[in-house]
Structures are given as C-alpha cells and as structure tokens.
Coordinates of N, CA and C in Angstrom, one line a residue:
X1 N -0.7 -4.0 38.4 CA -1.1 -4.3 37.1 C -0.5 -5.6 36.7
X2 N -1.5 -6.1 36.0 CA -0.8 -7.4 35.4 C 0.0 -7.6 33.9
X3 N 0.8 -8.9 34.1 CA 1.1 -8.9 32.9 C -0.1 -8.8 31.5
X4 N -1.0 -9.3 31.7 CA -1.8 -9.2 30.3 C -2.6 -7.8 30.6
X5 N -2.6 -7.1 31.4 CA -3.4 -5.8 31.6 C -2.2 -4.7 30.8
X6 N -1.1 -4.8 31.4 CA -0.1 -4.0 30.8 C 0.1 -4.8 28.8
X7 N 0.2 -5.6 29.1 CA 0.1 -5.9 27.3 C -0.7 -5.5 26.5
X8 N -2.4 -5.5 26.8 CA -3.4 -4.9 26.4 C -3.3 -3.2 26.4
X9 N -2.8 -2.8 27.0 CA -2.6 -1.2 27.0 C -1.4 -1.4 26.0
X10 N -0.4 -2.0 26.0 CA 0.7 -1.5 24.8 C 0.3 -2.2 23.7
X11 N -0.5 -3.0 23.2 CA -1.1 -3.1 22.3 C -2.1 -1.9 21.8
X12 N -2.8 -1.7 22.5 CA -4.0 -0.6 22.5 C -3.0 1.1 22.4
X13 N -1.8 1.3 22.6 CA -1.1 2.3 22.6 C -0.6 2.1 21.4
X14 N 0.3 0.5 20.5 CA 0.7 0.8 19.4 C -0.6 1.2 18.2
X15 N -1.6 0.2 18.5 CA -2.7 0.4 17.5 C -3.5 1.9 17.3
X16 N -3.0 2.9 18.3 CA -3.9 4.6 18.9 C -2.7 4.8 17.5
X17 N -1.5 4.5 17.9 CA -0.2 5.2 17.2 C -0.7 5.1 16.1
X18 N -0.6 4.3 15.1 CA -0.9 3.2 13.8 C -1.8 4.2 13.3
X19 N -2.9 4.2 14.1 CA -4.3 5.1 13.5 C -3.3 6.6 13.0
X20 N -3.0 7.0 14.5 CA -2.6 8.6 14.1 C -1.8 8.5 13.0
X21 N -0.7 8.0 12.7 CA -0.1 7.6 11.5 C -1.0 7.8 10.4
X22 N -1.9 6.8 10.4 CA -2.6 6.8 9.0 C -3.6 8.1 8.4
X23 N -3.9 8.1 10.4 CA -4.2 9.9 9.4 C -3.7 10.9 9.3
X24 N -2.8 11.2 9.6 CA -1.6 11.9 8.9 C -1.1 11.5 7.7
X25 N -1.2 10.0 7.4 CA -1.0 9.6 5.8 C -2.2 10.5 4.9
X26 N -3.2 10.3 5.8 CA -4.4 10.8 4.7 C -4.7 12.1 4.6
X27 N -4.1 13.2 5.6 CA -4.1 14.2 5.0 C -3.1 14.6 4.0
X28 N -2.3 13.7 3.8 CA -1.3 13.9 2.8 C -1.7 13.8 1.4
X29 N -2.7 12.6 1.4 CA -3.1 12.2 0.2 C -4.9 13.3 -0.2
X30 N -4.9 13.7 0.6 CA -6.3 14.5 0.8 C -5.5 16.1 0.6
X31 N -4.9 16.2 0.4 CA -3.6 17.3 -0.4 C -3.1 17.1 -1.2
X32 N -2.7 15.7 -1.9 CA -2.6 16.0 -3.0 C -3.4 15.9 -4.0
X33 N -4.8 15.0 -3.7 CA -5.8 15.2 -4.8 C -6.4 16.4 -4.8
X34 N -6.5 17.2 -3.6 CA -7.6 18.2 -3.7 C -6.3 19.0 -5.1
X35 N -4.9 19.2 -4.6 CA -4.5 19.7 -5.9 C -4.7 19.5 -7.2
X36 N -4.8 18.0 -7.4 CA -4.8 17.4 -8.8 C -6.4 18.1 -9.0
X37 N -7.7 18.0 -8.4 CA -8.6 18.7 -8.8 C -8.6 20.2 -8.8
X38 N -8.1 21.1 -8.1 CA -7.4 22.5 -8.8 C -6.7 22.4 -10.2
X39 N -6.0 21.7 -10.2 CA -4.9 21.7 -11.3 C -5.4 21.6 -12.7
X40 N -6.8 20.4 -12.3 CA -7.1 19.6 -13.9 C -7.7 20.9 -14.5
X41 N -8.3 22.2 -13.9 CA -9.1 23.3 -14.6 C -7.9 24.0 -16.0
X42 N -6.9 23.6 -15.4 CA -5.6 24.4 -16.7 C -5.8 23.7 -17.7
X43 N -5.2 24.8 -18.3 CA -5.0 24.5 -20.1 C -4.3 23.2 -20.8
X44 N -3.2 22.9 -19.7 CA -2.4 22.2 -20.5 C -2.9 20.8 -19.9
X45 N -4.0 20.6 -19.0 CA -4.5 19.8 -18.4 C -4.5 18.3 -19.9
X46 N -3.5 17.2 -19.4 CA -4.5 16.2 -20.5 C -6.0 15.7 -20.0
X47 N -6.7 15.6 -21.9 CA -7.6 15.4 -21.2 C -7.9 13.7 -22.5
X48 N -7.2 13.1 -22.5 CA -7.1 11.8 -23.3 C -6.0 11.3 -22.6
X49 N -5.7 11.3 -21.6 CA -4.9 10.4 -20.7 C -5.5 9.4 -20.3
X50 N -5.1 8.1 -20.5 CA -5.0 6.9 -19.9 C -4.4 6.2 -19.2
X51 N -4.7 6.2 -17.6 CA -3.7 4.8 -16.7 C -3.4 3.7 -17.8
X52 N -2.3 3.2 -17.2 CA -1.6 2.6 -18.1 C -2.4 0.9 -17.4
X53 N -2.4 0.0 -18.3 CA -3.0 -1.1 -17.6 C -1.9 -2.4 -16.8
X54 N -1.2 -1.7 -16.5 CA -0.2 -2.5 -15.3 C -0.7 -1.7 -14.0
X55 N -1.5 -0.4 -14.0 CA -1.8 -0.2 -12.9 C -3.7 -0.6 -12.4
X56 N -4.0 -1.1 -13.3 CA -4.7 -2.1 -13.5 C -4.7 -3.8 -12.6
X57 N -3.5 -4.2 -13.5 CA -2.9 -5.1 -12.6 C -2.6 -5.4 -11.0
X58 N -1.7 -4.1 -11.0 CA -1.2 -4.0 -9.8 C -2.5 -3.8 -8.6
X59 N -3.4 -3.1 -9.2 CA -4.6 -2.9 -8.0 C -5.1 -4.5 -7.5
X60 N -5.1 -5.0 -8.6 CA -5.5 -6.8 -8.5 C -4.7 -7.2 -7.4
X61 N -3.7 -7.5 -7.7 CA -2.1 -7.5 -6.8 C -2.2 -6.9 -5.2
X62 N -2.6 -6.1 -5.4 CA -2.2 -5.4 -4.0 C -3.3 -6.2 -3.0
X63 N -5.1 -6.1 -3.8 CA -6.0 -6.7 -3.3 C -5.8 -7.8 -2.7
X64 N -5.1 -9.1 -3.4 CA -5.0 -10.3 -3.1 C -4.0 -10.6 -1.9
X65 N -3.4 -9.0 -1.9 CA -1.6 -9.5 -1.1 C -2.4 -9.0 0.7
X66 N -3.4 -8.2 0.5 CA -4.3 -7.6 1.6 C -4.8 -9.5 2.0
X67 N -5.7 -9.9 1.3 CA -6.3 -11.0 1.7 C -5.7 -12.2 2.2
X68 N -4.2 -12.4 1.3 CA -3.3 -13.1 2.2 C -2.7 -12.9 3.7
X69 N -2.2 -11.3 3.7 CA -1.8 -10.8 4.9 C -2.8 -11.3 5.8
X70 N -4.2 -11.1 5.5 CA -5.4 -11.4 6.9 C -4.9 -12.7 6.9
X71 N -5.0 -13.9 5.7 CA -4.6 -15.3 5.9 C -4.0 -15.2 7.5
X72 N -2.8 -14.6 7.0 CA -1.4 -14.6 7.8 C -1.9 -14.9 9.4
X73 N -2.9 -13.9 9.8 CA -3.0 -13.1 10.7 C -4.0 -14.2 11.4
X74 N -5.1 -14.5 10.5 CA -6.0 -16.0 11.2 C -5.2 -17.0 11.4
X75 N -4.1 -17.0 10.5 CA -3.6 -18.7 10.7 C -2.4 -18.6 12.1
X76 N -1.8 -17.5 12.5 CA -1.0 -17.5 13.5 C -1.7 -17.6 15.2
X77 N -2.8 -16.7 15.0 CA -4.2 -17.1 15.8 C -4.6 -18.3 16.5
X78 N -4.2 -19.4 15.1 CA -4.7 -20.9 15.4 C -3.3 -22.0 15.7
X79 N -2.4 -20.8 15.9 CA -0.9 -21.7 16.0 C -0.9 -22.3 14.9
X80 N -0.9 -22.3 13.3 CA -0.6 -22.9 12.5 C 0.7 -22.1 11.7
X81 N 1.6 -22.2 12.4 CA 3.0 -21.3 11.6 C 3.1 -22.2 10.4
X82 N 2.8 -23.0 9.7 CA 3.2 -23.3 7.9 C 2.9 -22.1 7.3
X83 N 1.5 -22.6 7.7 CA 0.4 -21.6 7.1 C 0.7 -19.9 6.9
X84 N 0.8 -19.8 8.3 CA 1.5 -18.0 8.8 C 2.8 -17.9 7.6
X85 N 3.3 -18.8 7.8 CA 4.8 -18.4 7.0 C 4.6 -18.6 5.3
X86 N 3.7 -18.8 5.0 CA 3.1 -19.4 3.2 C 2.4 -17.7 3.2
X87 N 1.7 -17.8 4.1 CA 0.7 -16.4 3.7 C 1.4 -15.3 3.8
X88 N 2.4 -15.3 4.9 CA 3.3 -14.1 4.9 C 4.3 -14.1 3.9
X89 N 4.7 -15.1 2.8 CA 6.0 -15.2 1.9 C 5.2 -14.4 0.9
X90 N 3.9 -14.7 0.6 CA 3.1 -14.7 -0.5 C 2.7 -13.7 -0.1
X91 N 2.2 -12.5 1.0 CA 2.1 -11.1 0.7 C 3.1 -10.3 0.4
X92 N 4.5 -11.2 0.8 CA 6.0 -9.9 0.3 C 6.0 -10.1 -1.4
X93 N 5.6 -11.8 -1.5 CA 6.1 -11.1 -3.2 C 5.0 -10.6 -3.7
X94 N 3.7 -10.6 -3.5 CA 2.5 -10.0 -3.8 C 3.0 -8.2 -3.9
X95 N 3.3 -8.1 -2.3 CA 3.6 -6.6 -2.6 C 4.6 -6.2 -3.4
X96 N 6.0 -7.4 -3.6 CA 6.7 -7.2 -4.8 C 6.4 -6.7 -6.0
X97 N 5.9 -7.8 -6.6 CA 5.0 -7.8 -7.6 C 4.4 -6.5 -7.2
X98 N 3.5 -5.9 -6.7 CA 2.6 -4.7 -7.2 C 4.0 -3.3 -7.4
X99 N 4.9 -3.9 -6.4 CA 5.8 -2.4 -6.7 C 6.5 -2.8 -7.9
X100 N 6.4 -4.1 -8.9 CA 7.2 -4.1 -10.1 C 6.1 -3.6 -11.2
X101 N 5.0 -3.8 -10.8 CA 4.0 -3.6 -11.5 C 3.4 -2.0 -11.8
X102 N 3.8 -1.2 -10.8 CA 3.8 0.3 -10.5 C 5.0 0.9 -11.6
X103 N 6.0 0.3 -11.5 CA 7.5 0.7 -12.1 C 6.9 0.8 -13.5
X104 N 6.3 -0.7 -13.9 CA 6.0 -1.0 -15.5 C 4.9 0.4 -16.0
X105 N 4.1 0.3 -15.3 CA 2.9 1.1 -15.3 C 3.8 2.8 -15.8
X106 N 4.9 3.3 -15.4 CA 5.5 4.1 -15.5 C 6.4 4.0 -16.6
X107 N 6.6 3.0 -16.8 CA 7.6 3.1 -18.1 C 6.4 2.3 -19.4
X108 N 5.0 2.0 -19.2 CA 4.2 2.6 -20.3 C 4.0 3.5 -21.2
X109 N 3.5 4.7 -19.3 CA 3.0 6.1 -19.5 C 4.3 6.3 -20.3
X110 N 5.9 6.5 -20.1 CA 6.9 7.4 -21.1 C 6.4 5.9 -22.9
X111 N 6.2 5.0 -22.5 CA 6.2 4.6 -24.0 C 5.4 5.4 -24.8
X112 N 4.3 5.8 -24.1 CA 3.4 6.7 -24.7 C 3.6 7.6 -24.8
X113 N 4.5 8.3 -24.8 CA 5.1 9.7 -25.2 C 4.7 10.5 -24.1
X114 N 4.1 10.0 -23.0 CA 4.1 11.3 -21.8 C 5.0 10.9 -20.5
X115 N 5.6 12.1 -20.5 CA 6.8 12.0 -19.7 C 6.5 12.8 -18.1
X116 N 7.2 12.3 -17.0 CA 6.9 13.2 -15.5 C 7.4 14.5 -15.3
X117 N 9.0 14.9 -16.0 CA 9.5 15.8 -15.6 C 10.4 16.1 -16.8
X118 N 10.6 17.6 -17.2 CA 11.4 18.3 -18.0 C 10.4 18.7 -19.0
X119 N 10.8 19.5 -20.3 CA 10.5 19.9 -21.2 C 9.0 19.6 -22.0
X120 N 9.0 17.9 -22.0 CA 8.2 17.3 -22.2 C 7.0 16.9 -21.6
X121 N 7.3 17.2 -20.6 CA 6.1 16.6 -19.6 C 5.0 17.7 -19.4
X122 N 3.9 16.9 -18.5 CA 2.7 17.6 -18.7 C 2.4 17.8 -17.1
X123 N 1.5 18.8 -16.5 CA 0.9 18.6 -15.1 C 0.3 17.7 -15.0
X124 N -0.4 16.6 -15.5 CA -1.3 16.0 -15.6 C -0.3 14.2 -14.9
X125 N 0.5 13.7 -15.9 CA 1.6 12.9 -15.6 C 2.4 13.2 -14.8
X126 N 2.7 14.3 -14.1 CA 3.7 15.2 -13.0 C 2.6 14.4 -11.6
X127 N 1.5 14.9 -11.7 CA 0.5 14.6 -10.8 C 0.8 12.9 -10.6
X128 N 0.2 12.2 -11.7 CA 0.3 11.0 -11.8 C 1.4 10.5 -11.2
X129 N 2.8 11.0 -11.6 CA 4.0 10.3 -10.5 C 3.7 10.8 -9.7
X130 N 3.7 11.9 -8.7 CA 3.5 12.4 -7.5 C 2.9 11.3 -6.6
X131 N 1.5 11.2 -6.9 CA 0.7 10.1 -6.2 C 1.4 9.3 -6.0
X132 N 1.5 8.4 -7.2 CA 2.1 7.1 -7.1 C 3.3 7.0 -6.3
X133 N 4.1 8.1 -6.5 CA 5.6 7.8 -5.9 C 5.3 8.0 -4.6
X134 N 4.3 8.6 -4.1 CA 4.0 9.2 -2.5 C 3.4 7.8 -2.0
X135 N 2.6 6.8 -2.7 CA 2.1 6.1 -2.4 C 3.0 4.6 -2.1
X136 N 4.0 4.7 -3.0 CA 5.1 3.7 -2.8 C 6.1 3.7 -1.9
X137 N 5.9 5.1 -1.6 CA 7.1 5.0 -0.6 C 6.7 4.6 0.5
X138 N 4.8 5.1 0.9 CA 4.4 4.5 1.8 C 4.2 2.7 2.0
X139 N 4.2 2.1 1.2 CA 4.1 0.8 0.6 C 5.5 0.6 1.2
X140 N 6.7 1.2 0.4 CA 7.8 0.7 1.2 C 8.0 0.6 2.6
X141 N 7.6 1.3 2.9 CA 7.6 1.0 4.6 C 6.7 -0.1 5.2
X142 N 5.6 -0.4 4.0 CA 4.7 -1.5 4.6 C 5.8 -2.6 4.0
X143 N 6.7 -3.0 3.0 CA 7.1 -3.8 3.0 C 8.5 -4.0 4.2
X144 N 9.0 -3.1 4.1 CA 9.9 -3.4 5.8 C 9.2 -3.4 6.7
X145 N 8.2 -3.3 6.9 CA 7.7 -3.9 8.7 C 6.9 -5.3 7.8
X146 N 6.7 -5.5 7.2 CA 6.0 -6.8 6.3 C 7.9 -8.1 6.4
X147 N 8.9 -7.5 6.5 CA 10.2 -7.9 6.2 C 10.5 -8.2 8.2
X148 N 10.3 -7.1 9.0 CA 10.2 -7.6 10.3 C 9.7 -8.5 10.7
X149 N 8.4 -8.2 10.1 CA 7.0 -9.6 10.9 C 8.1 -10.8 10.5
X150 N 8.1 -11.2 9.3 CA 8.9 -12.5 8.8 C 9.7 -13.1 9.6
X151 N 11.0 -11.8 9.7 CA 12.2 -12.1 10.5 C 11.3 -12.8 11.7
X152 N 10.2 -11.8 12.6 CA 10.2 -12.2 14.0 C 9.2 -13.4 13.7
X153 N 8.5 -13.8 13.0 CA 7.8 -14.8 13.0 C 9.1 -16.4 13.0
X154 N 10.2 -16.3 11.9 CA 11.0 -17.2 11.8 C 11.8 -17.5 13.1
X155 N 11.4 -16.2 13.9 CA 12.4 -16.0 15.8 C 11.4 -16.8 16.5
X156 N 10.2 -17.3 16.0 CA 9.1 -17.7 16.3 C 8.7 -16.9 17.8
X157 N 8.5 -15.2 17.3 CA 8.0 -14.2 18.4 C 6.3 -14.3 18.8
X158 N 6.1 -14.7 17.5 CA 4.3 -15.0 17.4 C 3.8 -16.0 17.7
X159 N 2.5 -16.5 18.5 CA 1.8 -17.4 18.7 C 0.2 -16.8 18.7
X160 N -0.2 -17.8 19.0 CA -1.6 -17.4 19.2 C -2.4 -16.4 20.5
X161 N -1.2 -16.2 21.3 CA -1.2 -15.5 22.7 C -0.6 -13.9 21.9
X162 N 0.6 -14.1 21.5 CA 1.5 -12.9 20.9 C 1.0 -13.0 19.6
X163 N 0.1 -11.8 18.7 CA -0.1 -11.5 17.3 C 0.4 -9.7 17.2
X164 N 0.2 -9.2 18.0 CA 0.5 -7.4 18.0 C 1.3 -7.3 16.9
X165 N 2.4 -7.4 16.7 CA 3.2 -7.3 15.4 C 2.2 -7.5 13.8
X166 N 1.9 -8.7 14.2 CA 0.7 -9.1 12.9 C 0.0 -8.3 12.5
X167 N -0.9 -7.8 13.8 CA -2.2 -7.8 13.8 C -1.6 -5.9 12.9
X168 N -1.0 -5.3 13.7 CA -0.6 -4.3 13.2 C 0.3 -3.8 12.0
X169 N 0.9 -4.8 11.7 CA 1.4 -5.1 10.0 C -0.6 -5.3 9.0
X170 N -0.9 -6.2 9.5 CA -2.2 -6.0 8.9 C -2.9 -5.1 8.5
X171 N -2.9 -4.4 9.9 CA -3.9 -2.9 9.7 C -3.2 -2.0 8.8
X172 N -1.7 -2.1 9.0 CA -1.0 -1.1 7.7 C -1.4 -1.2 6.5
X173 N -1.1 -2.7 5.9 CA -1.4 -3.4 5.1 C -2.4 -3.2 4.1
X174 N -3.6 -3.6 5.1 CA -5.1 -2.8 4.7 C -5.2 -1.6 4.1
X175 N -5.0 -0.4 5.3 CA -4.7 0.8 4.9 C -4.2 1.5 3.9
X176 N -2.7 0.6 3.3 CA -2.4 0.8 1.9 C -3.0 0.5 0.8
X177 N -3.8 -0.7 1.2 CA -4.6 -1.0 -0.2 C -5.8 -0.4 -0.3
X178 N -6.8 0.1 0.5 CA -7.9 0.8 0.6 C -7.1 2.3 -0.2
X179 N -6.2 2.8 0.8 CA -5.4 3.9 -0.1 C -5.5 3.8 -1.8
X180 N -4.7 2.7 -1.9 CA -4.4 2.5 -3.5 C -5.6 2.2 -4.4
X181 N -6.9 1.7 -3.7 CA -7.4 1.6 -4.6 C -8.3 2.9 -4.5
X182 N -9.1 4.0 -3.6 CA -8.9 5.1 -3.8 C -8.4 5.5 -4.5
X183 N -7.2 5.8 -4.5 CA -6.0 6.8 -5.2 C -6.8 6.3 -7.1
X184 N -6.7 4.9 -7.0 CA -6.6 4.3 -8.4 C -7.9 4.8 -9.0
X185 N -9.1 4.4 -8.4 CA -10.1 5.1 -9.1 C -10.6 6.6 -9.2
X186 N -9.7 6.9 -8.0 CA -9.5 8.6 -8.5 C -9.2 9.3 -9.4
X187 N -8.1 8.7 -10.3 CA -7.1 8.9 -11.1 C -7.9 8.1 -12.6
X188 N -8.9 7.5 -12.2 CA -9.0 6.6 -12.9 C -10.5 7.6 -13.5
X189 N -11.7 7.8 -12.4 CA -12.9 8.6 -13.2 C -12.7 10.0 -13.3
X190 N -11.9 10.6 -12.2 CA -11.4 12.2 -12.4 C -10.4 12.1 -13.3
X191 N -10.5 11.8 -14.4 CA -9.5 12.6 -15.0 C -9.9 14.3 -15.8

C-alpha cells in the first residue's frame, strides 16, 4: 500500500467516524424535540412565548462563521495561509460571538420574567434551555477542534496536499449550524 492509498483510507475512516458522530448527535436532538412536541399538549405549556432576539442574531452569526470556515478550507487548498489564518481567526470569534450571543439570549428570556429552573419556571423555558444548552456544548467542542485546527495550521501541518483536519473541522462546523438553525426554527414555528 502506498503512502497516499493509506492516507485516503484514514481520511475516509476519520470522515465514516465524523458521520457516525453526528448521527448519534441527531438522535439526541430528534429526542429531545419529539419531547418538546409531547410536552407542548400540557397545561402549563406557554403559549405567548417568544425567542428572545439575540437568538435571532446569533443564528446570523453562526451562518456567516459556517461560510468563513469553508473560506478557511478553499483558501488552504490553494496554499494561501494569510487567507486560511484570517478565515480561521474570524470563524473562532464568529463562533464566539454566537456563544455570547446564546448567553444574552438567556438572560433576556429571565428579563422577561421566565425563568429555566425552580419555582418559577415553566416546561416550556426548561425545554428552551435544554436544547440550547445541549446544543452549546456541542458547539463547544466545535470550538476546541476549531482551537486545534489553528494551533496545527500556525505548526503549519496544512497545505494543499494535507487539509483532513480542515476539511473535517468543516464538516463539524456545518453540521452545527444546519443543527442550529433547525433547532431555531423549530423553536421558533412550533411553539
């Protein structure tokens, strides 16, 4: 076997991985809406709840930080590391930004007098952090392998021969935002 025959197989092995991952993410997320649609049939269901408009925002945010990452991923392709390193700075604070913009979005909903947990709180907002928090944590993890790529791009591991790392920070990438914006307009017509 050759060297590029063996690389194409462990490429083609992390990318099988990546998949299985993500669908195991989505049965997660395909369990917890089917609950939230069980759930909304109750009494104490709100039914004048409104996303708060930072999560609004953030969906913008997350979109653009998706389009940069591909940037990333063309411009390393064409050996242009400025570029790779501009588009990869600009999707961590992009994804920054969306996770400060998630936080805000939460400390709206309590301005509004609805709260996640204790006395106060409703199923409805309980639901609402659930997702979100399940969805950020996945997000955190896209931002530490988004925090690797950098490191190993700065190690200058990438070229236009070597992208695997990229290519598959990408596909995560994607995946979270396709996620989120699902999740968003889920949350957003089912209420």
């Amino acid at each position: 076997m050759t060297l590029e025959e063996h690389n194409a197989r462990t490429a083609k092995s992390y990318k099988l991985l990546l998949l299985v991952s993500m669908v195991s993410m989505i049965m997660v997320f395909a369990g917890l809406t089917s609950a939230f649609v069980v759930s909304k049939s109750r009494q104490d269901w709100l039914k004048d709840f409104h996303l708060p408009i930072a999560f609004f925002w953030s969906t913008g945010v997350i979109i653009i930080s998706s389009l940069t990452f591909h940037l990333a991923k063309i411009a390393i392709q064409k050996d242009d590391r400025n570029k790779t390193t501009l588009y990869l700075i600009a999707t961590l604070l992009l994804g920054l930004l969306f996770v400060y913009l998630q936080l805000l979005g939460f400390h709206q909903i309590i301005e509004s007098g609805y709260y996640f947990t204790g006395s106060q709180s409703s199923i409805t907002t309980t639901f609402l952090y659930l997702v979100t928090i399940t969805h950020l944590a996945h997000l955190f993890g896209g931002l530490i392998s988004l925090f690797i790529i950098i490191y190993k791009h700065f190690k200058q591991k990438y070229n236009s021969s070597q992208t695997l790392g990229i290519e598959l920070g990408v596909m995560f990438w994607h995946f979270l935002d396709v996620l989120w914006i699902f999740l968003f307009l889920f949350l957003f017509f089912f209420k």
